[in-house]
Tab-separated table of C-alpha atoms in Angstrom:
chain	number	residue	atom	x	y	z
C	1	UNK	CA	-80.330	-68.127	-66.200
C	2	UNK	CA	-81.741	-70.782	-63.960
C	3	UNK	CA	-81.317	-73.139	-66.709
C	4	UNK	CA	-78.149	-72.521	-67.188
C	5	UNK	CA	-76.633	-72.057	-64.625
C	6	UNK	CA	-78.003	-75.806	-63.828
C	7	UNK	CA	-76.670	-76.318	-67.314
C	8	UNK	CA	-72.847	-75.742	-65.688
C	9	UNK	CA	-74.152	-77.361	-62.837
C	10	UNK	CA	-75.184	-80.497	-64.172
C	11	UNK	CA	-71.476	-80.240	-66.618
C	12	UNK	CA	-69.167	-79.968	-62.999
C	13	UNK	CA	-71.181	-82.863	-61.926
C	14	UNK	CA	-70.153	-85.208	-64.955
C	15	UNK	CA	-67.136	-83.294	-65.334
C	16	UNK	CA	-66.173	-84.676	-61.813
C	17	UNK	CA	-67.146	-88.190	-63.375
C	18	UNK	CA	-65.485	-87.884	-66.269
C	19	UNK	CA	-61.959	-86.490	-64.417
C	20	UNK	CA	-62.601	-89.112	-61.583
C	21	UNK	CA	-62.978	-91.862	-63.818
C	22	UNK	CA	-60.351	-91.223	-66.238
C	23	UNK	CA	-57.507	-91.120	-63.175
C	24	UNK	CA	-58.872	-94.819	-62.132
C	25	UNK	CA	-58.583	-96.095	-65.970
C	26	UNK	CA	-54.153	-94.390	-66.015
C	27	UNK	CA	-54.577	-96.624	-62.109
C	28	UNK	CA	-56.015	-99.456	-63.234
C	29	UNK	CA	-55.226	-102.298	-66.375
C	30	UNK	CA	-56.612	-104.817	-68.039
C	31	UNK	CA	-60.335	-104.904	-67.554
C	32	UNK	CA	-60.539	-102.668	-65.175
C	33	UNK	CA	-59.342	-99.658	-66.576
C	34	UNK	CA	-61.363	-100.351	-70.017
C	35	UNK	CA	-64.400	-100.019	-67.939
C	36	UNK	CA	-63.254	-97.609	-66.979
C	37	UNK	CA	-62.609	-95.700	-69.785
C	38	UNK	CA	-65.494	-96.575	-70.884
C	39	UNK	CA	-67.499	-95.348	-68.626
C	40	UNK	CA	-65.972	-91.705	-69.081
C	41	UNK	CA	-66.812	-92.475	-72.958
C	42	UNK	CA	-70.153	-92.321	-71.958
C	43	UNK	CA	-69.948	-89.620	-69.462
C	44	UNK	CA	-68.731	-87.104	-72.955
C	45	UNK	CA	-71.767	-88.243	-74.342
C	46	UNK	CA	-74.136	-87.334	-71.626
C	47	UNK	CA	-72.070	-84.105	-71.646
C	48	UNK	CA	-73.201	-83.465	-74.557
C	49	UNK	CA	-76.796	-85.270	-74.618
C	50	UNK	CA	-76.690	-81.844	-71.721
C	51	UNK	CA	-75.830	-79.865	-73.607
C	52	UNK	CA	-77.907	-80.253	-77.752
C	53	UNK	CA	-81.418	-80.570	-74.995
C	54	UNK	CA	-80.298	-77.995	-73.294
C	55	UNK	CA	-80.140	-75.907	-76.131
C	56	UNK	CA	-82.781	-76.415	-77.965
C	57	UNK	CA	-85.082	-75.054	-75.019
C	58	UNK	CA	-83.084	-71.692	-76.497
C	59	UNK	CA	-80.817	-71.901	-73.422
C	60	UNK	CA	-78.154	-68.027	-74.011
C	61	UNK	CA	-75.592	-71.316	-74.151
C	62	UNK	CA	-73.284	-69.430	-76.109
C	63	UNK	CA	-72.358	-65.485	-75.083
C	64	UNK	CA	-73.576	-63.193	-76.527
C	65	UNK	CA	-73.397	-63.444	-80.640
C	66	UNK	CA	-72.770	-60.054	-81.208
C	67	UNK	CA	-69.107	-58.964	-81.197
C	68	UNK	CA	-68.495	-61.680	-78.601
C	69	UNK	CA	-65.967	-64.690	-80.405
C	70	UNK	CA	-65.692	-61.616	-83.671
C	71	UNK	CA	-62.647	-63.123	-86.145
C	72	UNK	CA	-60.206	-60.190	-85.779
C	73	UNK	CA	-56.914	-62.695	-85.603
C	74	UNK	CA	-55.400	-64.567	-88.589
C	75	UNK	CA	-55.398	-67.683	-85.843
C	76	UNK	CA	-58.596	-68.009	-85.213
C	77	UNK	CA	-59.277	-71.625	-82.994
C	78	UNK	CA	-60.500	-71.898	-79.793
C	79	UNK	CA	-58.236	-69.714	-77.862
C	80	UNK	CA	-58.203	-66.871	-79.764
C	81	UNK	CA	-62.007	-67.071	-79.683
C	82	UNK	CA	-62.071	-66.777	-75.537
C	83	UNK	CA	-58.969	-64.044	-75.737
C	84	UNK	CA	-62.047	-62.337	-78.174
C	85	UNK	CA	-64.088	-63.041	-75.468
C	86	UNK	CA	-62.715	-61.140	-72.638
C	87	UNK	CA	-62.394	-58.961	-74.545
C	88	UNK	CA	-66.203	-58.791	-75.670
C	89	UNK	CA	-66.384	-58.130	-71.878
C	90	UNK	CA	-65.892	-54.518	-72.182
C	91	UNK	CA	-69.117	-54.509	-73.691
C	92	UNK	CA	-70.965	-56.667	-71.524
C	93	UNK	CA	-74.303	-54.574	-71.183
C	94	UNK	CA	-76.479	-56.688	-68.204
C	95	UNK	CA	-74.056	-58.933	-65.448
C	96	UNK	CA	-76.055	-62.191	-67.003
C	97	UNK	CA	-74.267	-61.838	-69.882
C	98	UNK	CA	-70.891	-61.103	-68.382
C	99	UNK	CA	-70.877	-63.463	-66.591
C	100	UNK	CA	-71.817	-65.889	-68.801
C	101	UNK	CA	-69.213	-64.727	-71.003
C	102	UNK	CA	-66.484	-64.783	-67.909
C	103	UNK	CA	-67.477	-68.305	-67.519
C	104	UNK	CA	-66.741	-69.986	-70.474
C	105	UNK	CA	-63.355	-67.859	-71.516
C	106	UNK	CA	-61.815	-68.047	-68.297
C	107	UNK	CA	-62.862	-72.133	-68.525
C	108	UNK	CA	-61.214	-72.774	-71.648
C	109	UNK	CA	-57.870	-70.309	-70.437
C	110	UNK	CA	-57.444	-72.463	-68.049
C	111	UNK	CA	-57.177	-75.399	-69.176
C	112	UNK	CA	-55.696	-74.425	-72.184
C	113	UNK	CA	-53.099	-73.170	-69.709
C	114	UNK	CA	-53.126	-76.470	-67.699
C	115	UNK	CA	-52.674	-78.619	-70.138
C	116	UNK	CA	-49.510	-76.312	-71.680
C	117	UNK	CA	-48.213	-76.627	-67.979
C	118	UNK	CA	-48.504	-80.638	-68.902
C	119	UNK	CA	-51.085	-81.346	-66.491
C	120	UNK	CA	-53.720	-82.983	-69.028
C	121	UNK	CA	-57.456	-84.203	-66.447
C	122	UNK	CA	-58.265	-82.528	-64.232
C	123	UNK	CA	-61.427	-80.851	-62.858
C	124	UNK	CA	-62.197	-77.437	-63.611
C	125	UNK	CA	-65.123	-75.956	-62.404
C	126	UNK	CA	-67.020	-73.736	-64.500
C	127	UNK	CA	-69.152	-73.429	-61.563
C	128	UNK	CA	-67.093	-71.505	-59.480
C	129	UNK	CA	-65.770	-69.777	-62.837
C	130	UNK	CA	-68.272	-68.115	-63.173
C	131	UNK	CA	-68.798	-67.297	-59.406
C	132	UNK	CA	-65.091	-65.022	-60.554
C	133	UNK	CA	-66.953	-62.939	-63.367
C	134	UNK	CA	-69.496	-62.649	-60.533
C	135	UNK	CA	-67.485	-60.524	-58.785
C	136	UNK	CA	-64.977	-59.310	-60.591
C	137	UNK	CA	-68.760	-57.422	-62.294
C	138	UNK	CA	-70.027	-56.893	-58.906
C	139	UNK	CA	-67.125	-54.405	-58.483
C	140	UNK	CA	-66.857	-52.487	-62.179
C	141	UNK	CA	-66.817	-52.171	-65.271
C	142	UNK	CA	-64.480	-54.263	-66.866
C	143	UNK	CA	-62.647	-52.961	-69.527
C	144	UNK	CA	-59.799	-55.528	-70.759
C	145	UNK	CA	-56.999	-53.531	-69.007
C	146	UNK	CA	-54.254	-55.353	-67.441
C	147	UNK	CA	-55.669	-54.519	-63.525
C	148	UNK	CA	-58.442	-56.342	-64.924
C	149	UNK	CA	-56.669	-58.574	-65.662
C	150	UNK	CA	-55.321	-58.781	-62.326
C	151	UNK	CA	-58.779	-57.896	-60.778
C	152	UNK	CA	-60.450	-61.436	-62.590
C	153	UNK	CA	-57.390	-63.100	-61.511
C	154	UNK	CA	-57.942	-62.902	-57.475
C	155	UNK	CA	-61.333	-63.209	-58.366
C	156	UNK	CA	-60.376	-66.725	-60.199
C	157	UNK	CA	-57.567	-67.265	-56.564
C	158	UNK	CA	-60.600	-66.590	-54.505
C	159	UNK	CA	-63.046	-68.839	-56.149
C	160	UNK	CA	-60.607	-72.142	-56.722
C	161	UNK	CA	-62.137	-73.290	-59.827
C	162	UNK	CA	-59.833	-75.939	-60.508
C	163	UNK	CA	-60.950	-78.914	-58.175
C	164	UNK	CA	-58.473	-81.029	-58.549
C	165	UNK	CA	-55.617	-82.625	-60.946
C	166	UNK	CA	-54.435	-85.486	-61.752
C	167	UNK	CA	-50.518	-84.574	-61.334
C	168	UNK	CA	-47.972	-85.008	-64.067
C	169	UNK	CA	-44.617	-88.119	-63.980
C	170	UNK	CA	-42.926	-84.092	-63.042
C	171	UNK	CA	-41.209	-81.812	-60.561
C	172	UNK	CA	-43.689	-82.009	-56.920
C	173	UNK	CA	-42.458	-78.095	-56.958
C	174	UNK	CA	-43.582	-77.163	-59.416
C	175	UNK	CA	-46.035	-73.888	-59.261
C	176	UNK	CA	-48.007	-75.370	-61.258
C	177	UNK	CA	-49.085	-78.390	-59.282
C	178	UNK	CA	-48.509	-76.958	-56.419
C	179	UNK	CA	-50.569	-74.515	-56.237
C	180	UNK	CA	-52.840	-74.316	-59.440
C	181	UNK	CA	-55.156	-72.084	-59.225
C	182	UNK	CA	-53.237	-69.580	-58.088
C	183	UNK	CA	-50.159	-70.464	-61.208
C	184	UNK	CA	-53.502	-70.879	-63.981
C	185	UNK	CA	-54.297	-67.339	-62.537
C	186	UNK	CA	-51.489	-65.175	-62.886
C	187	UNK	CA	-50.456	-66.715	-65.959
C	188	UNK	CA	-54.131	-66.250	-67.728
C	189	UNK	CA	-53.954	-62.692	-66.026
C	190	UNK	CA	-50.270	-62.360	-68.239
C	191	UNK	CA	-50.718	-63.959	-71.459
C	192	UNK	CA	-54.491	-61.594	-71.466
C	193	UNK	CA	-51.210	-58.345	-70.536
C	194	UNK	CA	-49.126	-59.668	-73.188
C	195	UNK	CA	-52.195	-60.653	-76.116
C	196	UNK	CA	-54.248	-56.937	-75.375
C	197	UNK	CA	-49.539	-55.428	-76.018
C	198	UNK	CA	-49.508	-58.061	-79.390
C	199	UNK	CA	-52.899	-58.141	-80.544
C	200	UNK	CA	-51.092	-59.982	-83.452
C	201	UNK	CA	-49.120	-62.419	-81.636
C	202	UNK	CA	-50.891	-66.242	-81.857
C	203	UNK	CA	-53.103	-66.941	-78.537
C	204	UNK	CA	-51.585	-70.183	-77.779
C	205	UNK	CA	-48.045	-68.699	-78.156
C	206	UNK	CA	-49.449	-66.192	-75.828
C	207	UNK	CA	-50.162	-68.088	-73.443
C	208	UNK	CA	-47.720	-70.148	-73.636
C	209	UNK	CA	-44.896	-68.139	-72.699
C	210	UNK	CA	-46.923	-66.957	-69.179
C	211	UNK	CA	-46.722	-70.511	-68.868
C	212	UNK	CA	-43.024	-70.309	-68.796
C	213	UNK	CA	-43.299	-67.007	-67.291
C	214	UNK	CA	-44.888	-68.115	-63.928
C	215	UNK	CA	-43.283	-71.396	-63.704
C	216	UNK	CA	-39.250	-69.944	-64.494
C	217	UNK	CA	-39.939	-67.068	-61.313
C	218	UNK	CA	-43.157	-67.961	-59.468
C	219	UNK	CA	-41.893	-66.436	-56.948
C	220	UNK	CA	-41.440	-63.182	-58.282
C	221	UNK	CA	-45.789	-63.606	-59.050
C	222	UNK	CA	-46.129	-65.389	-55.792
C	223	UNK	CA	-44.686	-62.407	-54.032
C	224	UNK	CA	-47.561	-59.717	-55.228
C	225	UNK	CA	-50.165	-61.650	-53.683
C	226	UNK	CA	-48.107	-60.983	-50.793
C	227	UNK	CA	-48.463	-56.840	-50.612
C	228	UNK	CA	-50.701	-54.630	-49.622
C	229	UNK	CA	-52.013	-53.749	-52.816
C	230	UNK	CA	-51.653	-57.182	-54.406
C	231	UNK	CA	-53.888	-55.711	-57.160
C	232	UNK	CA	-51.905	-52.874	-58.306
C	233	UNK	CA	-48.275	-55.487	-57.590
C	234	UNK	CA	-49.587	-58.027	-60.086
C	235	UNK	CA	-50.704	-55.172	-62.814
C	236	UNK	CA	-46.926	-53.847	-62.818
C	237	UNK	CA	-45.128	-57.473	-62.787
C	238	UNK	CA	-48.313	-57.713	-66.531
C	239	UNK	CA	-46.937	-54.483	-67.977
C	240	UNK	CA	-43.112	-55.104	-67.078
C	241	UNK	CA	-43.100	-59.304	-67.809
C	242	UNK	CA	-45.405	-58.194	-71.204
C	243	UNK	CA	-42.582	-57.082	-73.112
C	244	UNK	CA	-39.816	-59.377	-72.054
C	245	UNK	CA	-42.862	-62.024	-73.977
C	246	UNK	CA	-43.905	-64.033	-75.852
V	1	UNK	CA	-16.798	-61.175	-90.935
V	2	UNK	CA	-14.809	-63.727	-88.974
V	3	UNK	CA	-12.348	-61.773	-87.055
V	4	UNK	CA	-11.298	-64.691	-84.142
V	5	UNK	CA	-12.431	-67.998	-84.236
V	6	UNK	CA	-13.890	-66.689	-80.527
V	7	UNK	CA	-16.815	-64.642	-82.717
V	8	UNK	CA	-18.047	-67.706	-84.721
V	9	UNK	CA	-20.873	-65.055	-87.122
V	10	UNK	CA	-21.592	-67.876	-89.714
V	11	UNK	CA	-22.755	-69.838	-87.713
V	12	UNK	CA	-25.225	-68.150	-86.235
V	13	UNK	CA	-29.071	-67.220	-88.624
V	14	UNK	CA	-27.963	-62.954	-89.502
V	15	UNK	CA	-31.465	-61.723	-88.201
V	16	UNK	CA	-32.502	-57.880	-88.087
V	17	UNK	CA	-32.475	-55.874	-85.181
V	18	UNK	CA	-30.536	-58.423	-83.108
V	19	UNK	CA	-30.846	-55.632	-79.640
V	20	UNK	CA	-33.949	-56.031	-79.473
V	21	UNK	CA	-35.616	-59.171	-81.057
V	22	UNK	CA	-33.191	-60.900	-78.228
V	23	UNK	CA	-35.360	-59.228	-75.634
V	24	UNK	CA	-37.732	-61.410	-76.403
V	25	UNK	CA	-38.402	-65.032	-74.526
V	26	UNK	CA	-39.066	-66.571	-77.992
V	27	UNK	CA	-37.440	-65.239	-80.009
V	28	UNK	CA	-34.067	-66.105	-77.434
V	29	UNK	CA	-35.035	-69.417	-76.931
V	30	UNK	CA	-34.467	-69.756	-80.587
V	31	UNK	CA	-32.319	-68.021	-81.459
V	32	UNK	CA	-29.903	-69.284	-78.244
V	33	UNK	CA	-31.008	-73.144	-79.095
V	34	UNK	CA	-29.959	-72.690	-82.717
V	35	UNK	CA	-27.136	-71.057	-82.147
V	36	UNK	CA	-24.992	-73.305	-79.664
V	37	UNK	CA	-25.955	-75.495	-82.104
V	38	UNK	CA	-24.179	-75.287	-84.503
V	39	UNK	CA	-21.154	-73.713	-82.635
V	40	UNK	CA	-20.983	-76.879	-80.176
V	41	UNK	CA	-21.165	-79.202	-84.386
V	42	UNK	CA	-18.205	-76.475	-85.378
V	43	UNK	CA	-16.379	-77.914	-82.250
V	44	UNK	CA	-18.001	-81.630	-82.528
V	45	UNK	CA	-19.027	-81.348	-79.306
V	46	UNK	CA	-22.776	-82.374	-77.937
V	47	UNK	CA	-24.106	-79.427	-76.150
V	48	UNK	CA	-27.894	-79.111	-74.579
V	49	UNK	CA	-29.474	-76.282	-74.324
V	50	UNK	CA	-31.098	-76.872	-71.017
V	51	UNK	CA	-34.524	-74.602	-72.182
V	52	UNK	CA	-36.001	-74.412	-68.094
V	53	UNK	CA	-32.616	-73.345	-67.023
V	54	UNK	CA	-32.817	-70.736	-70.218
V	55	UNK	CA	-35.855	-69.357	-69.281
V	56	UNK	CA	-34.960	-68.895	-65.623
V	57	UNK	CA	-31.531	-66.913	-67.378
V	58	UNK	CA	-33.454	-65.014	-69.548
V	59	UNK	CA	-35.457	-63.097	-67.020
V	60	UNK	CA	-33.200	-62.949	-64.975
V	61	UNK	CA	-30.778	-60.985	-67.055
V	62	UNK	CA	-33.074	-58.974	-68.912
V	63	UNK	CA	-35.636	-57.592	-65.384
V	64	UNK	CA	-31.335	-56.446	-64.722
V	65	UNK	CA	-30.513	-55.235	-67.841
V	66	UNK	CA	-33.821	-53.210	-68.270
V	67	UNK	CA	-33.990	-51.761	-65.044
V	68	UNK	CA	-30.711	-49.828	-65.975
V	69	UNK	CA	-31.848	-48.835	-69.051
V	70	UNK	CA	-31.358	-45.457	-68.246
V	71	UNK	CA	-27.970	-45.269	-68.260
V	72	UNK	CA	-28.647	-46.825	-72.223
V	73	UNK	CA	-27.382	-43.535	-74.036
V	74	UNK	CA	-24.787	-42.380	-71.574
V	75	UNK	CA	-22.588	-44.975	-73.513
V	76	UNK	CA	-24.885	-47.501	-75.601
V	77	UNK	CA	-21.619	-49.020	-76.963
V	78	UNK	CA	-20.298	-49.628	-73.540
V	79	UNK	CA	-23.763	-50.998	-72.264
V	80	UNK	CA	-24.817	-53.640	-75.356
V	81	UNK	CA	-20.930	-55.314	-73.909
V	82	UNK	CA	-22.550	-54.757	-70.486
V	83	UNK	CA	-25.963	-56.703	-71.489
V	84	UNK	CA	-23.078	-58.989	-72.767
V	85	UNK	CA	-22.156	-60.095	-70.849
V	86	UNK	CA	-24.705	-59.916	-68.154
V	87	UNK	CA	-26.114	-62.797	-70.360
V	88	UNK	CA	-23.195	-64.491	-70.054
V	89	UNK	CA	-23.096	-64.021	-66.438
V	90	UNK	CA	-27.112	-65.742	-66.814
V	91	UNK	CA	-25.226	-68.553	-68.545
V	92	UNK	CA	-23.671	-69.772	-66.755
V	93	UNK	CA	-25.114	-69.266	-63.415
V	94	UNK	CA	-27.846	-71.133	-64.697
V	95	UNK	CA	-25.968	-74.461	-66.321
V	96	UNK	CA	-28.534	-73.868	-69.282
V	97	UNK	CA	-25.921	-75.309	-71.605
V	98	UNK	CA	-24.292	-78.812	-70.813
V	99	UNK	CA	-22.226	-80.672	-73.284
V	100	UNK	CA	-19.534	-83.048	-73.540
V	101	UNK	CA	-17.061	-84.038	-75.843
V	102	UNK	CA	-17.706	-86.198	-78.700
V	103	UNK	CA	-14.601	-88.262	-80.162
V	104	UNK	CA	-11.749	-87.971	-80.270
V	105	UNK	CA	-11.430	-84.019	-81.963
V	106	UNK	CA	-8.530	-82.818	-81.475
V	107	UNK	CA	-9.735	-80.443	-79.136
V	108	UNK	CA	-10.835	-83.093	-76.648
V	109	UNK	CA	-7.186	-82.325	-75.753
V	110	UNK	CA	-8.561	-80.415	-71.520
V	111	UNK	CA	-4.839	-77.925	-72.809
V	112	UNK	CA	-6.873	-76.146	-75.437
V	113	UNK	CA	-9.736	-73.118	-74.043
V	114	UNK	CA	-12.417	-75.649	-75.123
V	115	UNK	CA	-10.838	-78.776	-73.775
V	116	UNK	CA	-11.136	-77.676	-70.839
V	117	UNK	CA	-14.571	-76.329	-70.239
V	118	UNK	CA	-16.495	-76.981	-72.755
V	119	UNK	CA	-19.499	-74.697	-71.623
V	120	UNK	CA	-18.034	-71.721	-70.761
V	121	UNK	CA	-16.687	-71.635	-73.924
V	122	UNK	CA	-19.634	-71.814	-75.912
V	123	UNK	CA	-21.132	-69.309	-73.349
V	124	UNK	CA	-18.517	-67.071	-74.487
V	125	UNK	CA	-19.058	-67.485	-77.948
V	126	UNK	CA	-22.554	-67.649	-78.172
V	127	UNK	CA	-22.914	-64.063	-76.581
V	128	UNK	CA	-19.652	-62.692	-78.218
V	129	UNK	CA	-21.112	-62.780	-82.160
V	130	UNK	CA	-24.436	-61.750	-80.424
V	131	UNK	CA	-22.451	-58.883	-79.275
V	132	UNK	CA	-20.149	-59.000	-82.432
V	133	UNK	CA	-23.855	-58.646	-84.416
V	134	UNK	CA	-25.668	-55.921	-82.606
V	135	UNK	CA	-22.630	-53.447	-82.245
V	136	UNK	CA	-22.072	-53.423	-86.064
V	137	UNK	CA	-26.042	-53.197	-86.517
V	138	UNK	CA	-26.500	-50.680	-84.128
V	139	UNK	CA	-23.147	-48.673	-86.100
V	140	UNK	CA	-20.474	-48.966	-83.638
V	141	UNK	CA	-16.707	-50.528	-84.001
V	142	UNK	CA	-17.263	-53.176	-82.872
V	143	UNK	CA	-14.256	-54.930	-80.842
V	144	UNK	CA	-10.401	-57.399	-81.127
V	145	UNK	CA	-10.583	-60.582	-78.935
V	146	UNK	CA	-7.518	-59.957	-76.432
V	147	UNK	CA	-5.049	-62.288	-76.809
V	148	UNK	CA	-5.507	-63.499	-73.077
V	149	UNK	CA	-8.533	-65.567	-75.264
V	150	UNK	CA	-5.732	-67.967	-75.932
V	151	UNK	CA	-4.553	-69.536	-72.536
V	152	UNK	CA	-5.638	-71.265	-70.544
V	153	UNK	CA	-4.747	-70.309	-67.452
V	154	UNK	CA	-7.416	-67.427	-68.561
V	155	UNK	CA	-10.488	-69.947	-68.623
V	156	UNK	CA	-9.240	-71.937	-65.919
V	157	UNK	CA	-9.070	-68.093	-63.536
V	158	UNK	CA	-12.560	-67.838	-65.296
V	159	UNK	CA	-13.927	-70.621	-64.512
V	160	UNK	CA	-12.792	-71.589	-60.659
V	161	UNK	CA	-13.577	-67.742	-60.206
V	162	UNK	CA	-17.612	-68.548	-62.150
V	163	UNK	CA	-18.014	-70.930	-59.800
V	164	UNK	CA	-18.325	-68.858	-56.346
V	165	UNK	CA	-18.960	-65.969	-57.542
V	166	UNK	CA	-21.234	-65.699	-61.215
V	167	UNK	CA	-21.254	-62.275	-61.259
V	168	UNK	CA	-17.299	-62.797	-62.374
V	169	UNK	CA	-18.189	-64.361	-65.673
V	170	UNK	CA	-18.792	-60.156	-66.479
V	171	UNK	CA	-15.044	-58.473	-66.123
V	172	UNK	CA	-13.692	-61.266	-67.618
V	173	UNK	CA	-15.807	-61.149	-70.434
V	174	UNK	CA	-14.742	-57.264	-71.320
V	175	UNK	CA	-10.933	-58.502	-69.936
V	176	UNK	CA	-11.971	-60.399	-73.568
V	177	UNK	CA	-13.237	-58.127	-75.135
V	178	UNK	CA	-10.001	-55.715	-74.866
V	179	UNK	CA	-12.456	-53.769	-71.503
V	180	UNK	CA	-11.989	-52.088	-68.472
V	181	UNK	CA	-13.242	-54.434	-66.388
V	182	UNK	CA	-14.958	-53.522	-63.350
V	183	UNK	CA	-14.097	-55.863	-60.911
V	184	UNK	CA	-16.169	-54.556	-57.802
V	185	UNK	CA	-20.272	-54.273	-58.391
V	186	UNK	CA	-19.609	-56.425	-62.450
V	187	UNK	CA	-24.226	-56.015	-61.962
V	188	UNK	CA	-24.032	-52.807	-61.897
V	189	UNK	CA	-23.750	-50.779	-64.602
V	190	UNK	CA	-23.224	-47.735	-63.426
V	191	UNK	CA	-20.205	-48.871	-61.881
V	192	UNK	CA	-18.775	-49.742	-65.583
V	193	UNK	CA	-15.786	-47.258	-65.891
V	194	UNK	CA	-17.118	-46.052	-69.273
V	195	UNK	CA	-19.874	-45.802	-69.012
V	196	UNK	CA	-18.547	-43.942	-64.785
V	197	UNK	CA	-16.137	-41.511	-65.704
V	198	UNK	CA	-19.205	-39.866	-68.877
V	199	UNK	CA	-21.664	-40.011	-65.883
V	200	UNK	CA	-19.300	-38.371	-63.128
V	201	UNK	CA	-17.556	-35.791	-66.552
V	202	UNK	CA	-19.166	-33.718	-69.000
V	203	UNK	CA	-21.641	-36.923	-70.073
V	204	UNK	CA	-24.058	-36.732	-67.182
V	205	UNK	CA	-27.822	-35.416	-67.739
V	206	UNK	CA	-29.374	-34.494	-65.432
V	207	UNK	CA	-31.765	-38.332	-65.455
V	208	UNK	CA	-28.421	-39.744	-65.266
V	209	UNK	CA	-27.091	-37.749	-62.204
V	210	UNK	CA	-31.129	-38.887	-60.619
V	211	UNK	CA	-29.336	-42.176	-60.677
V	212	UNK	CA	-27.035	-42.658	-59.403
V	213	UNK	CA	-28.434	-40.588	-56.159
V	214	UNK	CA	-31.238	-43.409	-56.363
V	215	UNK	CA	-28.590	-46.192	-56.141
V	216	UNK	CA	-26.635	-44.734	-53.512
V	217	UNK	CA	-29.659	-43.572	-51.165
């Protein structure tokens, strides 16, 4: 697992560099922009080399194969795989497997949610997502129930994996721009509740509808965090809204 | 069956079980957008649906409707009409539809309801048509649009009142479909004459009484 942590750390550093370079290339035009674009591609290449290199040493990069990523949906895609991986966290037998699966799947979901919210350039620390996974593991066993999604959402908010975003030219009052960690965690929790209620639904559709809901009535979702029992209130709201989605 | 111009059954794609399907955001967004597009084209109006506003309107509508669903069995037909009127209220409150006359059409005349208030007319037409379809699908007798619908004063009054309090769209909607309106507390289904009567007389079941008791606390 030290290899795994090291690899994630290196990847996070490279992600941070790529984020900065993408930002710079948007700000600069002409030669400077071209150079930063090239450097960004270089960072991408290094990141994939790190992946390959660590795989060749037998690092358990992927979540455990049995059960995880089972092609149980017709619309099997990366996001669908992430949802399936989260479903299968309930079967993870030890912390490392759980954290690994949690880190991969939630990282993919965060990226997808931000993308759906119109944020194309963001720096997400996978190390922080794994921290959230450890916090969830430490509480109790995971059962792919709405309360697990609320617990994970709170853990993600605490870990704040979204370190930086390049705000798109849209309404700055947008909850995904104001509070990207909070809004993404809420949207993921809601999307998973929808996916659980409607297993035939496409994962993309669940995520898209959850982003719309959090964006349409952010005050309702944010209000759950101010309650004495935020996890319970959030679960109740996820359950209520999942009836109206996707 | 097109009984009156205001009900645009032929302009809305037929789908089964509309009463349940329209309670899902994805379906609602598509249905509303295509319905408004078809209805506005029929009248030569260029109309747009604001997606973000439609999403806000949807959640506001469905949560309010869902919170009172235990009254649905008291008088299901009236509860369905309440749902239609409530949707109209939310479409107007959130300014979901924007519309412009597209040229020299006869209805550009501001003396006609659609020329006078195109957004309101389109929203009423959509909600009335959905209500007509749902009532038929659920096996209820439909409604007869009131003659007042052709009276511009009625539309003028509705627009003025809704600008001050969008909830008043609901009793105006009831008037248009021949129902007794509930002007005092339009957003509360148990205050609707047709439901209230059942609750306070023979039709009230224990659950309904309990609901009233909770509301009145």
